[in-house]
PDB file of C-alpha atoms in Angstrom:
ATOM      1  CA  UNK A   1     -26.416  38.008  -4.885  1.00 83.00           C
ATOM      2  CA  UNK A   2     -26.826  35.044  -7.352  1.00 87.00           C
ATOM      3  CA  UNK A   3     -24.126  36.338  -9.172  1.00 88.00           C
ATOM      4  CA  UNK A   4     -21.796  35.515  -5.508  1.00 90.00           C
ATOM      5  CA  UNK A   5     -23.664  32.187  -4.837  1.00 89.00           C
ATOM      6  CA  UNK A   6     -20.505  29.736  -5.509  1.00 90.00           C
ATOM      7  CA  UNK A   7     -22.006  27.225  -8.939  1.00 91.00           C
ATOM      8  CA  UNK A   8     -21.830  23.955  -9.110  1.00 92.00           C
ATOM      9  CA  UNK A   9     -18.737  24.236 -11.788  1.00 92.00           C
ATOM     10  CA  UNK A  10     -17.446  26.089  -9.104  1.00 91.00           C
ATOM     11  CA  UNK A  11     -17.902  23.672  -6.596  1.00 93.00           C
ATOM     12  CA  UNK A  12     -16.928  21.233  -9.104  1.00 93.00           C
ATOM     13  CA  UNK A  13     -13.138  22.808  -9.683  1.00 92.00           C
ATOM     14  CA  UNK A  14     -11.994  23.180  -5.641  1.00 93.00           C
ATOM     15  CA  UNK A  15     -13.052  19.474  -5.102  1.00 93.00           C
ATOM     16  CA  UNK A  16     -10.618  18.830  -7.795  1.00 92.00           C
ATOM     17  CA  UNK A  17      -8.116  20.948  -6.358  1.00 92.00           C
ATOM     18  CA  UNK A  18      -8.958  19.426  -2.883  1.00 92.00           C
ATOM     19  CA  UNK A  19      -8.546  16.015  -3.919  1.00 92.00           C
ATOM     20  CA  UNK A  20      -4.904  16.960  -5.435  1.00 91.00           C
ATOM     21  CA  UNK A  21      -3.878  18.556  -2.188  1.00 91.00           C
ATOM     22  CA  UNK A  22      -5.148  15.495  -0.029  1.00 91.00           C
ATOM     23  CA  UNK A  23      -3.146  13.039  -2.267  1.00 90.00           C
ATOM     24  CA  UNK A  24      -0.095  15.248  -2.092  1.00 91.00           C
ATOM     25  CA  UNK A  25       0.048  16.616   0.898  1.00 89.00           C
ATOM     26  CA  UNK A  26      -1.831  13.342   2.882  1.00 86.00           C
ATOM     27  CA  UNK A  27       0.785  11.658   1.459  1.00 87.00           C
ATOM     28  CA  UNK A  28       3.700  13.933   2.123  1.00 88.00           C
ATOM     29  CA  UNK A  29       3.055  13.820   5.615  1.00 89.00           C
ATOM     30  CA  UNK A  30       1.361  10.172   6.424  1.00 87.00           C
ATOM     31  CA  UNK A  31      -1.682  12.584   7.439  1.00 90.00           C
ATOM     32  CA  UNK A  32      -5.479  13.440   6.949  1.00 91.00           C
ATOM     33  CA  UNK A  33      -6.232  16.290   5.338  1.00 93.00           C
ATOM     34  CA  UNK A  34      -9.151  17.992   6.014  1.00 93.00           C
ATOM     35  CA  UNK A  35     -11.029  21.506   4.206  1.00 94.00           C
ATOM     36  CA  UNK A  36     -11.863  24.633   6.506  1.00 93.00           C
ATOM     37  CA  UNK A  37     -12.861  27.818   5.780  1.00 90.00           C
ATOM     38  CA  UNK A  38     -15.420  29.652   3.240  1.00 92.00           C
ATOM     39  CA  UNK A  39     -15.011  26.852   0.773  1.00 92.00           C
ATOM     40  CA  UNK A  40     -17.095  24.428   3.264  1.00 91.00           C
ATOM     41  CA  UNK A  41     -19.774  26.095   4.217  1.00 93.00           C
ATOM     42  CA  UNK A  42     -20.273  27.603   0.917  1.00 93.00           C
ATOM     43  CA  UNK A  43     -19.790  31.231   1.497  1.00 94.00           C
ATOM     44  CA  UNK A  44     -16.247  31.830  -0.603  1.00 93.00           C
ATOM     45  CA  UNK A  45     -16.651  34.091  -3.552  1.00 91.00           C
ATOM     46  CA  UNK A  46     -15.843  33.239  -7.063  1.00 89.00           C
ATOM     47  CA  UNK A  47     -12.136  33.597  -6.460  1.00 87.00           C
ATOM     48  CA  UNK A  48     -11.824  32.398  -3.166  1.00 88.00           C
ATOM     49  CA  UNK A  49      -9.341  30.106  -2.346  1.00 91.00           C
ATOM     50  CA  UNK A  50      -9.149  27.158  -0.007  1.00 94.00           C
ATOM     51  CA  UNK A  51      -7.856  26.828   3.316  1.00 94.00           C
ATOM     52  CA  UNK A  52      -6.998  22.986   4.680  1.00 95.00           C
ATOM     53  CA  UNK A  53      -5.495  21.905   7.568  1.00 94.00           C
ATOM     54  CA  UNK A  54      -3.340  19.106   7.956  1.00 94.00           C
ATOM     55  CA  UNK A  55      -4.106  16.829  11.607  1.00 92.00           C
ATOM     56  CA  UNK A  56      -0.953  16.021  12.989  1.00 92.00           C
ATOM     57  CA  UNK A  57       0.559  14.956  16.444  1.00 89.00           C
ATOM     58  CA  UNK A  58       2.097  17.514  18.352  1.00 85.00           C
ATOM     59  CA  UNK A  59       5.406  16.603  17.956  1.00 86.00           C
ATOM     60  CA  UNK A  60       5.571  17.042  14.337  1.00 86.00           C
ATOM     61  CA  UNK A  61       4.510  20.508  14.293  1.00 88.00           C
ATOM     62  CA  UNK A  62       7.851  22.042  14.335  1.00 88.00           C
ATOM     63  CA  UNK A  63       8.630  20.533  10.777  1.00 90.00           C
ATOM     64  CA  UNK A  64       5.536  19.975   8.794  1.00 94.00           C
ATOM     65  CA  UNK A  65       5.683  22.803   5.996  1.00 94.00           C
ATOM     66  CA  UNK A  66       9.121  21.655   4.993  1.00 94.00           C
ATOM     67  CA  UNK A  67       7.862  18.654   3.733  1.00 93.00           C
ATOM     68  CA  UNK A  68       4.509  20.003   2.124  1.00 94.00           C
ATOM     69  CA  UNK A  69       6.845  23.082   0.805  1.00 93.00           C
ATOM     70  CA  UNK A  70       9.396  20.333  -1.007  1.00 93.00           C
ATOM     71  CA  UNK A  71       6.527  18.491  -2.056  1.00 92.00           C
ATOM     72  CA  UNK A  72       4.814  21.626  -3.643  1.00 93.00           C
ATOM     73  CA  UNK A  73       7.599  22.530  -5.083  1.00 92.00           C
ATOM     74  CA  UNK A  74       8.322  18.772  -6.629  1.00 91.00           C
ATOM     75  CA  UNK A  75       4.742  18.998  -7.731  1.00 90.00           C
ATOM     76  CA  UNK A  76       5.439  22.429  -9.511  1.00 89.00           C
ATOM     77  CA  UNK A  77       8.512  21.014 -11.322  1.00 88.00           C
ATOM     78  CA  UNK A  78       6.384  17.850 -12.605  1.00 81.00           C
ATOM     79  CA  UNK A  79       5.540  17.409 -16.586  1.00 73.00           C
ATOM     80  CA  UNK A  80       2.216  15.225 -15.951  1.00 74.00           C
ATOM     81  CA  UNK A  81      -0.490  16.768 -17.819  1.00 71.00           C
ATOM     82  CA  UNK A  82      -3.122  15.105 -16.037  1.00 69.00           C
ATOM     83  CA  UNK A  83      -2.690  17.054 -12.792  1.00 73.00           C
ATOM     84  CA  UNK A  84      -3.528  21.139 -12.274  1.00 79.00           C
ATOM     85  CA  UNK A  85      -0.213  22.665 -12.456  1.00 87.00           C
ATOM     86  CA  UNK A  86       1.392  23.955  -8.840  1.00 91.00           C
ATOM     87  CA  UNK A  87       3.408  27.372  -8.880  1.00 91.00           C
ATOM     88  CA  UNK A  88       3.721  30.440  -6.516  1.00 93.00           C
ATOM     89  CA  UNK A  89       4.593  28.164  -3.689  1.00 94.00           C
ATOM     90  CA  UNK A  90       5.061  30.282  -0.671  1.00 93.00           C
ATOM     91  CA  UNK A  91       5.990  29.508   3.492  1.00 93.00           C
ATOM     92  CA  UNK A  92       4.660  32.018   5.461  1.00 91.00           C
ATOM     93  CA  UNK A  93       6.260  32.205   8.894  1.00 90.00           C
ATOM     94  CA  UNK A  94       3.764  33.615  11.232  1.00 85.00           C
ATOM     95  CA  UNK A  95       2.097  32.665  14.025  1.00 86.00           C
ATOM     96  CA  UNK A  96       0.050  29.858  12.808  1.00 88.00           C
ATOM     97  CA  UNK A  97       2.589  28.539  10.187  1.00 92.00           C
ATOM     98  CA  UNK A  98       1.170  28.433   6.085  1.00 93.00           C
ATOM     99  CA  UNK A  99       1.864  27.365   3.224  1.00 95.00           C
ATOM    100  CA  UNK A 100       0.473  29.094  -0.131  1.00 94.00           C
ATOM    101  CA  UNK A 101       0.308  28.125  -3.571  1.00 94.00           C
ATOM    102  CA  UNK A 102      -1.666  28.666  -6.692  1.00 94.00           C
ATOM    103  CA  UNK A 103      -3.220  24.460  -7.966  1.00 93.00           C
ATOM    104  CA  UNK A 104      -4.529  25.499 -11.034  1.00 89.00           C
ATOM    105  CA  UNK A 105      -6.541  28.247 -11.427  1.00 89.00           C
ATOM    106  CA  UNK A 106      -7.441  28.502  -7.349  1.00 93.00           C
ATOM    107  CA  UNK A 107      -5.282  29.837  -4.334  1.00 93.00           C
ATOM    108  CA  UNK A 108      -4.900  27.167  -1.564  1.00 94.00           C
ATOM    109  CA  UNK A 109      -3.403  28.017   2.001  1.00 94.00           C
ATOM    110  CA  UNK A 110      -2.491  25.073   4.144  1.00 95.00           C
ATOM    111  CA  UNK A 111      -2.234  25.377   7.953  1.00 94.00           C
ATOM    112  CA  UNK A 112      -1.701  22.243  10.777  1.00 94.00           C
ATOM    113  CA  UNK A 113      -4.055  21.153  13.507  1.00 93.00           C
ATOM    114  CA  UNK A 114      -6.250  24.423  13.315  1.00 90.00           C
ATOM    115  CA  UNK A 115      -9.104  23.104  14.731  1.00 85.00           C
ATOM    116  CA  UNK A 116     -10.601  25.967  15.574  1.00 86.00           C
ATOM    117  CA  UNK A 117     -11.628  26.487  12.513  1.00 87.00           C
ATOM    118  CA  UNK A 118     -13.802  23.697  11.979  1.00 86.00           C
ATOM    119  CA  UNK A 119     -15.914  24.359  15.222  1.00 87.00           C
ATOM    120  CA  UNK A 120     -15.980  27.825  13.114  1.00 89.00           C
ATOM    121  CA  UNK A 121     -17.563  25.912  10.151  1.00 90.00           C
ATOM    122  CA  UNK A 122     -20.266  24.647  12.839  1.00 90.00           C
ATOM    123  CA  UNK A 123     -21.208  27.831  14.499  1.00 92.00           C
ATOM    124  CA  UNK A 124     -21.538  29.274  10.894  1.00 94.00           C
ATOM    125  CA  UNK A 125     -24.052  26.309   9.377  1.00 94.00           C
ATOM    126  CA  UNK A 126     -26.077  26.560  12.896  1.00 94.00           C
ATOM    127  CA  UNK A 127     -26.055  30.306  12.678  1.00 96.00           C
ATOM    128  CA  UNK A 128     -27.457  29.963   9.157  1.00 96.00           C
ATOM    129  CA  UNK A 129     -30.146  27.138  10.513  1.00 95.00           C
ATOM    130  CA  UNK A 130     -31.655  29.351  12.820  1.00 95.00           C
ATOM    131  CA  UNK A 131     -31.686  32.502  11.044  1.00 96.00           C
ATOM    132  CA  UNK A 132     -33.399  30.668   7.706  1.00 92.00           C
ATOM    133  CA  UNK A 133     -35.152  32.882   5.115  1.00 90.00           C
ATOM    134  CA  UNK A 134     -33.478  30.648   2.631  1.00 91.00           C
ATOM    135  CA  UNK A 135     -29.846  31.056   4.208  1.00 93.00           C
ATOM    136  CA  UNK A 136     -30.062  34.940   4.621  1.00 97.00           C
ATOM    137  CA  UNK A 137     -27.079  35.006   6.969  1.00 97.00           C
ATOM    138  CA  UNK A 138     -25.020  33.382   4.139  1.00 96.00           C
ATOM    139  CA  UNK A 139     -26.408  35.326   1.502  1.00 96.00           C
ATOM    140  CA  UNK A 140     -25.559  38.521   3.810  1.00 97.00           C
ATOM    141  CA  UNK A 141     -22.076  36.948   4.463  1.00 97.00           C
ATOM    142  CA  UNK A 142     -21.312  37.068   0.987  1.00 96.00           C
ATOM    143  CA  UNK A 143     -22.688  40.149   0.095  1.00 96.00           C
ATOM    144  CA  UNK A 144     -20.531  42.362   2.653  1.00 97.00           C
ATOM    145  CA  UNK A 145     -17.369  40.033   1.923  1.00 95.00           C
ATOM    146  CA  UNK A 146     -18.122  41.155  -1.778  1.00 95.00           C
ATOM    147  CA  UNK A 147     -18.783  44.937  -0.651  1.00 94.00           C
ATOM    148  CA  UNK A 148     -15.287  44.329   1.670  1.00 94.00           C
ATOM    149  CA  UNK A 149     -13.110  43.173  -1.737  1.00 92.00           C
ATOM    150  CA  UNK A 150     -14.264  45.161  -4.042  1.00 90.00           C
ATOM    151  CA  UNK A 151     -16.579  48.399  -3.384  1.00 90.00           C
ATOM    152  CA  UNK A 152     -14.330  49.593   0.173  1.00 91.00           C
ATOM    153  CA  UNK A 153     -11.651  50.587  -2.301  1.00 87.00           C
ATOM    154  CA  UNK A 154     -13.609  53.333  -3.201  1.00 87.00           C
ATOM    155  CA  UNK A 155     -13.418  54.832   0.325  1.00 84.00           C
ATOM    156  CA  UNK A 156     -10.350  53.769   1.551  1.00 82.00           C
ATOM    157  CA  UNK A 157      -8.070  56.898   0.013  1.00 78.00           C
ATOM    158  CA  UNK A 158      -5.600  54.432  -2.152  1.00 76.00           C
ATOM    159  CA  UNK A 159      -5.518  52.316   0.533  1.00 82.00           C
ATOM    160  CA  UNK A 160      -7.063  49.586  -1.323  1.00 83.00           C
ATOM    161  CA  UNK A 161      -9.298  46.756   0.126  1.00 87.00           C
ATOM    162  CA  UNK A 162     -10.123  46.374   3.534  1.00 87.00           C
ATOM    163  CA  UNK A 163     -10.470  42.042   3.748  1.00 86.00           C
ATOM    164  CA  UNK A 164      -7.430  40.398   3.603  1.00 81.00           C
ATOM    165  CA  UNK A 165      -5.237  40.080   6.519  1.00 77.00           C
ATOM    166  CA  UNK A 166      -2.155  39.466   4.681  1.00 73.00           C
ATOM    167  CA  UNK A 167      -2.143  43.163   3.496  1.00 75.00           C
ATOM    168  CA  UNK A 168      -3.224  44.978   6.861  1.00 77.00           C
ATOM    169  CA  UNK A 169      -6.734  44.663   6.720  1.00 83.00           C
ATOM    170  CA  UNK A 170      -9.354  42.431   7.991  1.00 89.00           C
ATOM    171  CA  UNK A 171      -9.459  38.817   8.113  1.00 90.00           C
ATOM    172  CA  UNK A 172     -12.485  36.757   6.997  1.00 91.00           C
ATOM    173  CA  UNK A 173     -12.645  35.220  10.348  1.00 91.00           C
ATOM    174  CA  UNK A 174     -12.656  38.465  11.966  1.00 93.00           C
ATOM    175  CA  UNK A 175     -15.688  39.744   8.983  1.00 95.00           C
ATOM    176  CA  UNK A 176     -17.035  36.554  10.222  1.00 95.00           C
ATOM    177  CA  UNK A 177     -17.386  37.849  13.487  1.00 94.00           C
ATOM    178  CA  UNK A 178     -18.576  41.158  12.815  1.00 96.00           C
ATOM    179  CA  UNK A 179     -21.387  39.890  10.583  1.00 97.00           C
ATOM    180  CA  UNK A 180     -22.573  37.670  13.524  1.00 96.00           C
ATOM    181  CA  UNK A 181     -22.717  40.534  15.872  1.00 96.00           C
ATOM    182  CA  UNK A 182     -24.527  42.217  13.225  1.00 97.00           C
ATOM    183  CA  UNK A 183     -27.888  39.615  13.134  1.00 97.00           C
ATOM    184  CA  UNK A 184     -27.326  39.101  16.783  1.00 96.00           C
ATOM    185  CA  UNK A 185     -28.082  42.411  17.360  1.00 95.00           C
ATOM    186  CA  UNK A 186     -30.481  43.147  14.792  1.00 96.00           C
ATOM    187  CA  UNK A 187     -31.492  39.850  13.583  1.00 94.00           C
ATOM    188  CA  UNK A 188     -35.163  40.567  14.107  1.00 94.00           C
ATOM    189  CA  UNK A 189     -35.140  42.953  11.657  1.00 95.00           C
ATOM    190  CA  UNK A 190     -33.191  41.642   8.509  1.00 97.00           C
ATOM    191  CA  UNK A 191     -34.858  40.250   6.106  1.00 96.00           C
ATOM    192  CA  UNK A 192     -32.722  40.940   3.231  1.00 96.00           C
ATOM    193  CA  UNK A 193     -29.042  40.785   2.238  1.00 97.00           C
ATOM    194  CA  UNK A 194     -29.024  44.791   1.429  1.00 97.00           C
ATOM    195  CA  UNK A 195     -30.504  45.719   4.517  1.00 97.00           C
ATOM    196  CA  UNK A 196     -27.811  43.214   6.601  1.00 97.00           C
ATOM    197  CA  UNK A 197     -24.854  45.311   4.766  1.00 97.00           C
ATOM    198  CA  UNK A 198     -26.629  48.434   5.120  1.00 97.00           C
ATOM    199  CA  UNK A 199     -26.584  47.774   9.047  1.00 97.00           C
ATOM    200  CA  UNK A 200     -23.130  46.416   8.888  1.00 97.00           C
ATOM    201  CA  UNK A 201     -22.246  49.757   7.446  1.00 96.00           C
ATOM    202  CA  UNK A 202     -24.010  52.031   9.000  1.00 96.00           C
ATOM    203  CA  UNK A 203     -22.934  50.309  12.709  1.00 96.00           C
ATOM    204  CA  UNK A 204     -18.660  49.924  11.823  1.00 96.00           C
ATOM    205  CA  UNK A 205     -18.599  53.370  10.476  1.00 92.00           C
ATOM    206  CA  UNK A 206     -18.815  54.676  14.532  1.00 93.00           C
ATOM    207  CA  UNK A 207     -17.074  51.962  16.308  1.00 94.00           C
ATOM    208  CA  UNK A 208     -14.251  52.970  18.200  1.00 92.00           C
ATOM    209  CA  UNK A 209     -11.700  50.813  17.323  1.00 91.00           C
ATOM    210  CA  UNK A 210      -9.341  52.360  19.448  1.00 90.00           C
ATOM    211  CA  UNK A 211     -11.144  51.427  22.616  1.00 91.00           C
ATOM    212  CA  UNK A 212     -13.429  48.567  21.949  1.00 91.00           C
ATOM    213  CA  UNK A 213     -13.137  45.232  19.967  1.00 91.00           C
ATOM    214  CA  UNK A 214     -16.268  43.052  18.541  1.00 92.00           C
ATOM    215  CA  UNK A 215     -17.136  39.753  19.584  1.00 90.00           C
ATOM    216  CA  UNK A 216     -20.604  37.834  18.613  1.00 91.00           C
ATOM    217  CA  UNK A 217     -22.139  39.191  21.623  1.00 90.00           C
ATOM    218  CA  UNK A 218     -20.987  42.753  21.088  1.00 91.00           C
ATOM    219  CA  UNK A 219     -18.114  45.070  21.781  1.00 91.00           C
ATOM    220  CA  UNK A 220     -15.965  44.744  24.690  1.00 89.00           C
ATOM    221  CA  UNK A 221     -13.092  47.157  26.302  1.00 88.00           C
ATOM    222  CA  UNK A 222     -10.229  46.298  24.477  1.00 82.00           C
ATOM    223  CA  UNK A 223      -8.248  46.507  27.751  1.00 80.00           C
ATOM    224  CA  UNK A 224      -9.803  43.093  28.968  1.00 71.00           C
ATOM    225  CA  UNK A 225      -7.550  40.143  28.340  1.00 53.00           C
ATOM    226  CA  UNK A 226      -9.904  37.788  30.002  1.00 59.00           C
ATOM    227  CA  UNK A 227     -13.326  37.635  28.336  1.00 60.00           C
ATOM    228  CA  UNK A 228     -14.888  35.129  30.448  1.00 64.00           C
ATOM    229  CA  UNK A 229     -17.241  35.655  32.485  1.00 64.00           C
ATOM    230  CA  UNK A 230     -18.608  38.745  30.895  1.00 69.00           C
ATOM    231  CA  UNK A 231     -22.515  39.391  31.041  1.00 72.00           C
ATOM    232  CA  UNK A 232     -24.586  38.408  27.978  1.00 79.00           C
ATOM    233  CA  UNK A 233     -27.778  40.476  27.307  1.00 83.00           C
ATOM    234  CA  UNK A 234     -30.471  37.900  26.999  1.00 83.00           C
ATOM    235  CA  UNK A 235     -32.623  39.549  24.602  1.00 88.00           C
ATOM    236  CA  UNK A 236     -29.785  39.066  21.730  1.00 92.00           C
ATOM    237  CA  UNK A 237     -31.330  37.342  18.464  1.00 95.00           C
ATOM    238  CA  UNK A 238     -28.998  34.451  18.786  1.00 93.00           C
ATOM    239  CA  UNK A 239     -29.700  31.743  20.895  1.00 91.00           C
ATOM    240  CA  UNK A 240     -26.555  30.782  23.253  1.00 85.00           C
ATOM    241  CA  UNK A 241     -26.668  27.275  21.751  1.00 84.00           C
ATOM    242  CA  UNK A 242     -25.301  28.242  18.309  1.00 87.00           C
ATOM    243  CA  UNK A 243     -22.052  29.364  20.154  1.00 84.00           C
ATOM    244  CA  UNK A 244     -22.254  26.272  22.548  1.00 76.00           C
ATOM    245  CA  UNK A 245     -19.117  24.444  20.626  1.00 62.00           C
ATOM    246  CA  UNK A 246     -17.315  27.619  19.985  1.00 66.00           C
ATOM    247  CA  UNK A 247     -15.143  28.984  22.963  1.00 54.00           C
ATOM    248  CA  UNK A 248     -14.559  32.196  21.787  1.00 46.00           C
ATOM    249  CA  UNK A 249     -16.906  35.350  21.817  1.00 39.00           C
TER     250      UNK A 249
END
C-alpha cells in the first residue's frame, strides 16, 4: 500500500501541472478552473492523471473545447522552456464533452460544469471520516484500483484491464461506487486493505450484471429507471448523512 500512497513529489508535480492548466485554460475561457477527481482527495495512483472542470454559464457550453483545444494546441507549438511541454491533445466528443492532453509527464482530461463530481469529492472525504482506521477506505480504494489496472489482466483472457472507461471497461467513478457498497455492506468487518479487496472480489465475481446494477446502498433491478424512492436497509454501515449532498445512489 505505501508503495500506492501518492508522495509529496508527487503531489508536488500535478500542482504544477494544475497551475499551468488554470493559467491556460482560465485564461482561454475568462473562467475558473477548478480540480476533481482522484487527484483531490488523494486516491490517484502514481500515474494517474487529472481531471478539471472548467465553470461556465450555460450558454457557452456548446463551444468551450474549441477554445481550450486551440489553446492546447498553441501551447504544444510554444518554444518556452520554462513551461511542461503540451502534446497528444485530443477532443473527445461524447456525452460529457473532454479534452485530453499529456502537460509534461501527467495525463490531464478537462470537462465543463461537472459538478457532480465535486459533491463526489465530498461523499468520498466523509466516507473516509467515518470509516477512520487511518483512512482505510482510501487505502482500500487504492488498493483495488491498483488490483483493477494491473493484476485483472491476468484474468481477463487478452482482454486487458478492466478500469478505464475509454477502452470498455469500468470507470473510476463507477469502482468508486462499487467500493462504497463494499464497506457499506461489510464495513463492520474490514479492518484492512487486503481483506476490503478480498471482499470486493469475492462479492463482483457472482453479480449478475445482466440483471442488476450497484449503487452505494446495493444492487438494484436494472429495469428501474427511477431509483427514488427505493427502501434502504437501516442496518447498512454507512450512515445516510455521508450521501446527504450526493443525489445519486
Amino acid at each position: 500500500i505505501n508503495v500506492l500512497i501518492p508522495t509529496p513529489s508527487d503531489i508536488d508535480r500535478r500542482l504544477e501541472v494544475l497551475q499551468q492548466m488554470r493559467e491556460l485554460v482560465g485564461s482561454s475561457l475568462g473562467a475558473m478552473v477548478v480540480p476533481v477527481g482522484s487527484f483531490i482527495t488523494n486516491t490517484f495512483l502514481p500515474d494517474g492523471d487529472i481531471d478539471i472542470t472548467v465553470c461556465l454559464p450555460w450558454s457557452q457550453l456548446d463551444r468551450w473545447f474549441i477554445q481550450v483545444n486551440e489553446a492546447l494546441c498553441a501551447r504544444a507549438l510554444d518554444q518556452d522552456r520554462t513551461l511542461k511541454h503540451v502534446k497528444n491533445v485530443t477532443f473527445i466528443n461524447a456525452e460529457v464533452k473532454l479534452v485530453k492532453a499529456m502537460v509534461g509527464d501527467i495525463h490531464m482530461d478537462t470537462s465543463a460544469n461537472q459538478i457532480g463530481a465535486l459533491f463526489t469529492q465530498l461523499m468520498v472525504e466523509k466516507i473516509a471520516d467515518f470509516v477512520g482506521s487511518e483512512y482505510l477506505f482510501k487505502r482500500s480504494l487504492l488498493l483495488i484500483k491498483a488490483w483493477s489496472k494491473i493484476e485483472s489482466e491476468r484474468y481477463t483472457e487478452g482482454m486487458g484491464s478492466i478500469l478505464g472507461a475509454d477502452k470498455g471497461g469500468i470507470s473510476t467513478y463507477a469502482l468508486t461506487v462499487m467500493t462504497i457498497w463494499i464497506f457499506n455492506c461489510y464495513g463492520k468487518e474490514l479492518k484492512t486493505p487486503m481483506q476490503a479487496l478480498a471482499r470486493f472480489l469475492t462479492y463482483f465475481a457472482s453479480f449478475d450484471w445482466t440483471a442488476k446494477v450497484i449503487t452505494v446502498y446495493g444492487p438494484v433491478d436494472s429495469t428501474k429507471a427511477d431509483m427514488e424512492g427505493l427502501p434502504i436497509d437501516p442496518n447498512l454501515f454507512l450512515p445516510p448523512t455521508v450521501f446527504s449532498d450526493v443525489k445519486f445512489r
